[in-house]
PDB file of C-alpha atoms in Angstrom:
ATOM      1  CA  MET A   1       0.063  -0.060   0.008  1.00  0.00           C
ATOM      2  CA  LYS A   2       2.813   2.394   0.857  1.00  0.00           C
ATOM      3  CA  LYS A   3       4.398   1.710  -2.420  1.00  0.00           C
ATOM      4  CA  LEU A   4       1.424   2.592  -4.284  1.00  0.00           C
ATOM      5  CA  LEU A   5       1.095   5.835  -2.204  1.00  0.00           C
ATOM      6  CA  VAL A   6       4.644   6.704  -2.926  1.00  0.00           C
ATOM      7  CA  ALA A   7       3.901   5.951  -6.822  1.00  0.00           C
ATOM      8  CA  GLY A   8       0.987   8.140  -6.626  1.00  0.00           C
ATOM      9  CA  LEU A   9       2.783  11.154  -5.033  1.00  0.00           C
ATOM     10  CA  VAL A  10       5.660  11.001  -7.292  1.00  0.00           C
ATOM     11  CA  SER A  11       3.135  10.877 -10.262  1.00  0.00           C
ATOM     12  CA  VAL A  12       1.440  13.871  -8.970  1.00  0.00           C
ATOM     13  CA  ALA A  13       4.807  15.824  -8.236  1.00  0.00           C
ATOM     14  CA  ALA A  14       5.991  14.985 -11.838  1.00  0.00           C
ATOM     15  CA  CYS A  15       2.718  16.224 -13.344  1.00  0.00           C
ATOM     16  CA  GLY A  16       2.914  19.487 -11.295  1.00  0.00           C
ATOM     17  CA  VAL A  17       6.510  19.944 -12.715  1.00  0.00           C
ATOM     18  CA  TRP A  18       5.521  19.235 -16.185  1.00  0.00           C
ATOM     19  CA  ALA A  19       2.345  21.341 -16.057  1.00  0.00           C
ATOM     20  CA  GLN A  20       4.333  24.384 -14.634  1.00  0.00           C
ATOM     21  CA  GLY A  21       6.038  24.515 -17.984  1.00  0.00           C
ATOM     22  CA  SER A  22       2.876  24.419 -19.764  1.00  0.00           C
ATOM     23  CA  ASP A  23       0.794  27.423 -21.078  1.00  0.00           C
ATOM     24  CA  LEU A  24      -2.522  27.774 -19.171  1.00  0.00           C
ATOM     25  CA  GLU A  25      -4.362  29.168 -22.159  1.00  0.00           C
ATOM     26  CA  TYR A  26      -2.974  26.522 -24.357  1.00  0.00           C
ATOM     27  CA  ASN A  27      -4.080  23.616 -22.132  1.00  0.00           C
ATOM     28  CA  VAL A  28      -7.187  25.135 -20.815  1.00  0.00           C
ATOM     29  CA  GLY A  29      -8.664  27.360 -23.438  1.00  0.00           C
ATOM     30  CA  VAL A  30     -10.176  30.869 -23.177  1.00  0.00           C
ATOM     31  CA  GLY A  31     -12.596  31.802 -20.497  1.00  0.00           C
ATOM     32  CA  LEU A  32     -13.363  33.303 -17.023  1.00  0.00           C
ATOM     33  CA  GLY A  33     -11.244  30.531 -15.350  1.00  0.00           C
ATOM     34  CA  THR A  34      -8.461  31.350 -17.624  1.00  0.00           C
ATOM     35  CA  GLU A  35      -8.767  34.855 -16.639  1.00  0.00           C
ATOM     36  CA  ILE A  36      -8.863  34.228 -12.987  1.00  0.00           C
ATOM     37  CA  PHE A  37      -5.748  31.988 -12.955  1.00  0.00           C
ATOM     38  CA  ARG A  38      -3.713  33.879 -15.539  1.00  0.00           C
ATOM     39  CA  GLY A  39      -0.092  33.660 -14.475  1.00  0.00           C
ATOM     40  CA  GLN A  40      -0.598  30.642 -12.413  1.00  0.00           C
ATOM     41  CA  ASP A  41       0.486  27.805 -14.500  1.00  0.00           C
ATOM     42  CA  GLY A  42       0.566  24.932 -11.827  1.00  0.00           C
ATOM     43  CA  LEU A  43      -1.422  21.741 -12.159  1.00  0.00           C
ATOM     44  CA  VAL A  44      -3.973  22.589  -9.733  1.00  0.00           C
ATOM     45  CA  GLN A  45      -4.497  25.944 -11.210  1.00  0.00           C
ATOM     46  CA  GLN A  46      -5.089  24.497 -14.552  1.00  0.00           C
ATOM     47  CA  VAL A  47      -7.706  22.056 -13.074  1.00  0.00           C
ATOM     48  CA  LEU A  48      -9.463  24.907 -11.390  1.00  0.00           C
ATOM     49  CA  ALA A  49      -9.323  27.131 -14.494  1.00  0.00           C
ATOM     50  CA  ALA A  50     -10.603  24.204 -16.619  1.00  0.00           C
ATOM     51  CA  THR A  51     -13.372  23.560 -14.231  1.00  0.00           C
ATOM     52  CA  THR A  52     -14.459  27.164 -13.841  1.00  0.00           C
ATOM     53  CA  ASN A  53     -14.604  27.520 -17.788  1.00  0.00           C
ATOM     54  CA  GLY A  54     -16.665  24.272 -17.802  1.00  0.00           C
ATOM     55  CA  SER A  55     -18.851  25.117 -14.909  1.00  0.00           C
ATOM     56  CA  PHE A  56     -19.900  28.687 -16.296  1.00  0.00           C
ATOM     57  CA  GLY A  57     -19.956  27.637 -20.093  1.00  0.00           C
ATOM     58  CA  ASN A  58     -18.367  30.875 -21.116  1.00  0.00           C
ATOM     59  CA  GLN A  59     -16.145  29.910 -23.834  1.00  0.00           C
ATOM     60  CA  THR A  60     -18.726  29.963 -26.526  1.00  0.00           C
ATOM     61  CA  PHE A  61     -19.517  33.536 -25.391  1.00  0.00           C
ATOM     62  CA  ALA A  62     -15.797  34.419 -25.113  1.00  0.00           C
ATOM     63  CA  ILE A  63     -15.116  33.235 -28.746  1.00  0.00           C
ATOM     64  CA  SER A  64     -18.279  34.975 -30.338  1.00  0.00           C
ATOM     65  CA  SER A  65     -17.667  38.311 -28.395  1.00  0.00           C
ATOM     66  CA  GLY A  66     -13.932  38.369 -28.408  1.00  0.00           C
ATOM     67  CA  THR A  67     -13.668  38.503 -24.424  1.00  0.00           C
ATOM     68  CA  LEU A  68     -12.053  36.729 -21.722  1.00  0.00           C
ATOM     69  CA  GLY A  69      -8.893  36.019 -23.928  1.00  0.00           C
ATOM     70  CA  ALA A  70     -10.462  35.132 -27.143  1.00  0.00           C
ATOM     71  CA  ARG A  71      -9.822  36.823 -30.324  1.00  0.00           C
ATOM     72  CA  GLN A  72     -13.108  37.602 -32.040  1.00  0.00           C
ATOM     73  CA  ALA A  73     -13.329  36.545 -35.557  1.00  0.00           C
ATOM     74  CA  GLU A  74     -13.104  39.014 -38.230  1.00  0.00           C
ATOM     75  CA  THR A  75     -15.881  37.580 -40.282  1.00  0.00           C
ATOM     76  CA  LEU A  76     -18.942  35.669 -39.532  1.00  0.00           C
ATOM     77  CA  VAL A  77     -18.492  33.783 -42.842  1.00  0.00           C
ATOM     78  CA  GLN A  78     -15.505  31.467 -43.542  1.00  0.00           C
ATOM     79  CA  ASN A  79     -16.892  29.113 -46.045  1.00  0.00           C
ATOM     80  CA  LYS A  80     -14.715  27.511 -48.430  1.00  0.00           C
ATOM     81  CA  GLN A  81     -17.473  26.817 -50.974  1.00  0.00           C
ATOM     82  CA  LEU A  82     -18.676  30.544 -50.984  1.00  0.00           C
ATOM     83  CA  ARG A  83     -15.010  31.571 -51.684  1.00  0.00           C
ATOM     84  CA  GLU A  84     -14.571  29.094 -54.488  1.00  0.00           C
ATOM     85  CA  PHE A  85     -17.940  29.899 -56.064  1.00  0.00           C
ATOM     86  CA  VAL A  86     -17.151  33.693 -55.847  1.00  0.00           C
ATOM     87  CA  ALA A  87     -13.713  32.953 -57.426  1.00  0.00           C
ATOM     88  CA  GLN A  88     -15.072  31.062 -60.325  1.00  0.00           C
ATOM     89  CA  ASN A  89     -18.040  33.454 -60.941  1.00  0.00           C
ATOM     90  CA  MET A  90     -16.641  36.991 -60.449  1.00  0.00           C
ATOM     91  CA  ASP A  91     -17.988  38.313 -63.720  1.00  0.00           C
ATOM     92  CA  ASN A  92     -21.433  37.029 -63.494  1.00  0.00           C
ATOM     93  CA  LEU A  93     -21.608  37.998 -59.836  1.00  0.00           C
ATOM     94  CA  ALA A  94     -20.617  41.424 -60.831  1.00  0.00           C
ATOM     95  CA  ARG A  95     -23.492  41.721 -63.467  1.00  0.00           C
ATOM     96  CA  ASP A  96     -25.971  40.347 -60.937  1.00  0.00           C
ATOM     97  CA  ILE A  97     -24.960  42.740 -58.287  1.00  0.00           C
ATOM     98  CA  ALA A  98     -25.150  45.548 -60.697  1.00  0.00           C
ATOM     99  CA  SER A  99     -28.641  44.589 -61.653  1.00  0.00           C
ATOM    100  CA  GLY A 100     -29.621  43.576 -58.247  1.00  0.00           C
ATOM    101  CA  ARG A 101     -30.950  40.225 -59.198  1.00  0.00           C
ATOM    102  CA  GLY A 102     -29.718  36.802 -60.801  1.00  0.00           C
ATOM    103  CA  GLU A 103     -28.836  33.235 -60.369  1.00  0.00           C
ATOM    104  CA  THR A 104     -25.396  33.947 -59.349  1.00  0.00           C
ATOM    105  CA  LEU A 105     -26.363  36.353 -56.706  1.00  0.00           C
ATOM    106  CA  ASN A 106     -29.015  33.961 -55.408  1.00  0.00           C
ATOM    107  CA  ALA A 107     -26.456  31.296 -55.368  1.00  0.00           C
ATOM    108  CA  VAL A 108     -24.104  33.584 -53.125  1.00  0.00           C
ATOM    109  CA  SER A 109     -27.131  34.248 -50.919  1.00  0.00           C
ATOM    110  CA  ASP A 110     -27.860  30.669 -50.511  1.00  0.00           C
ATOM    111  CA  LEU A 111     -24.220  30.047 -49.388  1.00  0.00           C
ATOM    112  CA  MET A 112     -24.285  32.828 -47.167  1.00  0.00           C
ATOM    113  CA  ALA A 113     -27.537  31.594 -45.554  1.00  0.00           C
ATOM    114  CA  VAL A 114     -29.231  34.842 -46.136  1.00  0.00           C
ATOM    115  CA  PRO A 115     -32.931  34.131 -45.075  1.00  0.00           C
ATOM    116  CA  THR A 116     -35.313  34.373 -48.107  1.00  0.00           C
ATOM    117  CA  VAL A 117     -37.423  37.106 -46.541  1.00  0.00           C
ATOM    118  CA  ALA A 118     -34.159  39.196 -46.224  1.00  0.00           C
ATOM    119  CA  ARG A 119     -32.707  38.651 -49.784  1.00  0.00           C
ATOM    120  CA  ASP A 120     -34.540  41.482 -51.776  1.00  0.00           C
ATOM    121  CA  ALA A 121     -33.178  43.978 -49.244  1.00  0.00           C
ATOM    122  CA  TYR A 122     -29.887  42.384 -49.093  1.00  0.00           C
ATOM    123  CA  HIS A 123     -29.580  42.536 -52.865  1.00  0.00           C
ATOM    124  CA  ARG A 124     -30.601  46.232 -53.018  1.00  0.00           C
ATOM    125  CA  LYS A 125     -27.995  46.930 -50.709  1.00  0.00           C
ATOM    126  CA  LEU A 126     -25.453  45.113 -52.707  1.00  0.00           C
ATOM    127  CA  GLN A 127     -26.379  46.937 -55.801  1.00  0.00           C
ATOM    128  CA  SER A 128     -26.239  50.342 -54.254  1.00  0.00           C
ATOM    129  CA  SER A 129     -22.719  49.469 -52.908  1.00  0.00           C
ATOM    130  CA  PHE A 130     -21.521  47.878 -56.234  1.00  0.00           C
ATOM    131  CA  ASP A 131     -18.559  50.280 -56.435  1.00  0.00           C
ATOM    132  CA  ARG A 132     -17.577  49.461 -52.891  1.00  0.00           C
ATOM    133  CA  ILE A 133     -17.598  45.653 -53.710  1.00  0.00           C
ATOM    134  CA  TYR A 134     -15.903  46.033 -57.010  1.00  0.00           C
ATOM    135  CA  SER A 135     -13.647  48.812 -56.037  1.00  0.00           C
ATOM    136  CA  SER A 136     -11.263  48.327 -58.910  1.00  0.00           C
ATOM    137  CA  GLU A 137     -10.516  45.982 -61.878  1.00  0.00           C
ATOM    138  CA  THR A 138      -7.921  44.181 -59.811  1.00  0.00           C
ATOM    139  CA  VAL A 139     -10.196  43.427 -56.926  1.00  0.00           C
ATOM    140  CA  THR A 140      -9.829  39.765 -55.647  1.00  0.00           C
ATOM    141  CA  SER A 141     -12.627  37.197 -55.010  1.00  0.00           C
ATOM    142  CA  ASN A 142     -11.480  37.351 -51.272  1.00  0.00           C
ATOM    143  CA  ASP A 143     -12.114  41.084 -51.177  1.00  0.00           C
ATOM    144  CA  VAL A 144     -15.593  40.520 -52.896  1.00  0.00           C
ATOM    145  CA  VAL A 145     -16.296  38.044 -50.226  1.00  0.00           C
ATOM    146  CA  GLN A 146     -15.175  40.093 -47.420  1.00  0.00           C
ATOM    147  CA  ARG A 147     -17.387  43.130 -48.566  1.00  0.00           C
ATOM    148  CA  LEU A 148     -20.375  40.783 -49.051  1.00  0.00           C
ATOM    149  CA  VAL A 149     -20.053  39.681 -45.633  1.00  0.00           C
ATOM    150  CA  GLU A 150     -19.544  43.254 -44.243  1.00  0.00           C
ATOM    151  CA  LEU A 151     -22.722  44.497 -46.059  1.00  0.00           C
ATOM    152  CA  ARG A 152     -24.756  41.620 -44.660  1.00  0.00           C
ATOM    153  CA  SER A 153     -24.221  42.817 -40.971  1.00  0.00           C
TER     154      SER A 153
END
């Protein structure tokens, strides 16, 4: 029994030494617990930070709001299909945006999950912002997607 107890204590001590070299945010993630225990990288502090983060369920809020140590995403849409579609249909999309309607514009709205009831207003907004979306002849498809997302919010 004593051997088992000694082995357990050695394991805990080794974990404590190992965890002290670890980054709290990397191991635990973002959240209230990470903020409370920032600068305290011991095993116990990491367990308490993880427990606090899990108990309060605040990581999702932190990620979406850019708080509690999280960096907020620059865009709401990071859709590979959307980026590829826009890249392959730049000319058709430009024509549709200029006219305020069309198949390509509808497909983009589908990929962006624009609700059907909001599409006409969104398409009008894009039409009136055509010069901002297609700001030059060398505009890239990534620039267009970024502007489409900005105009949606």
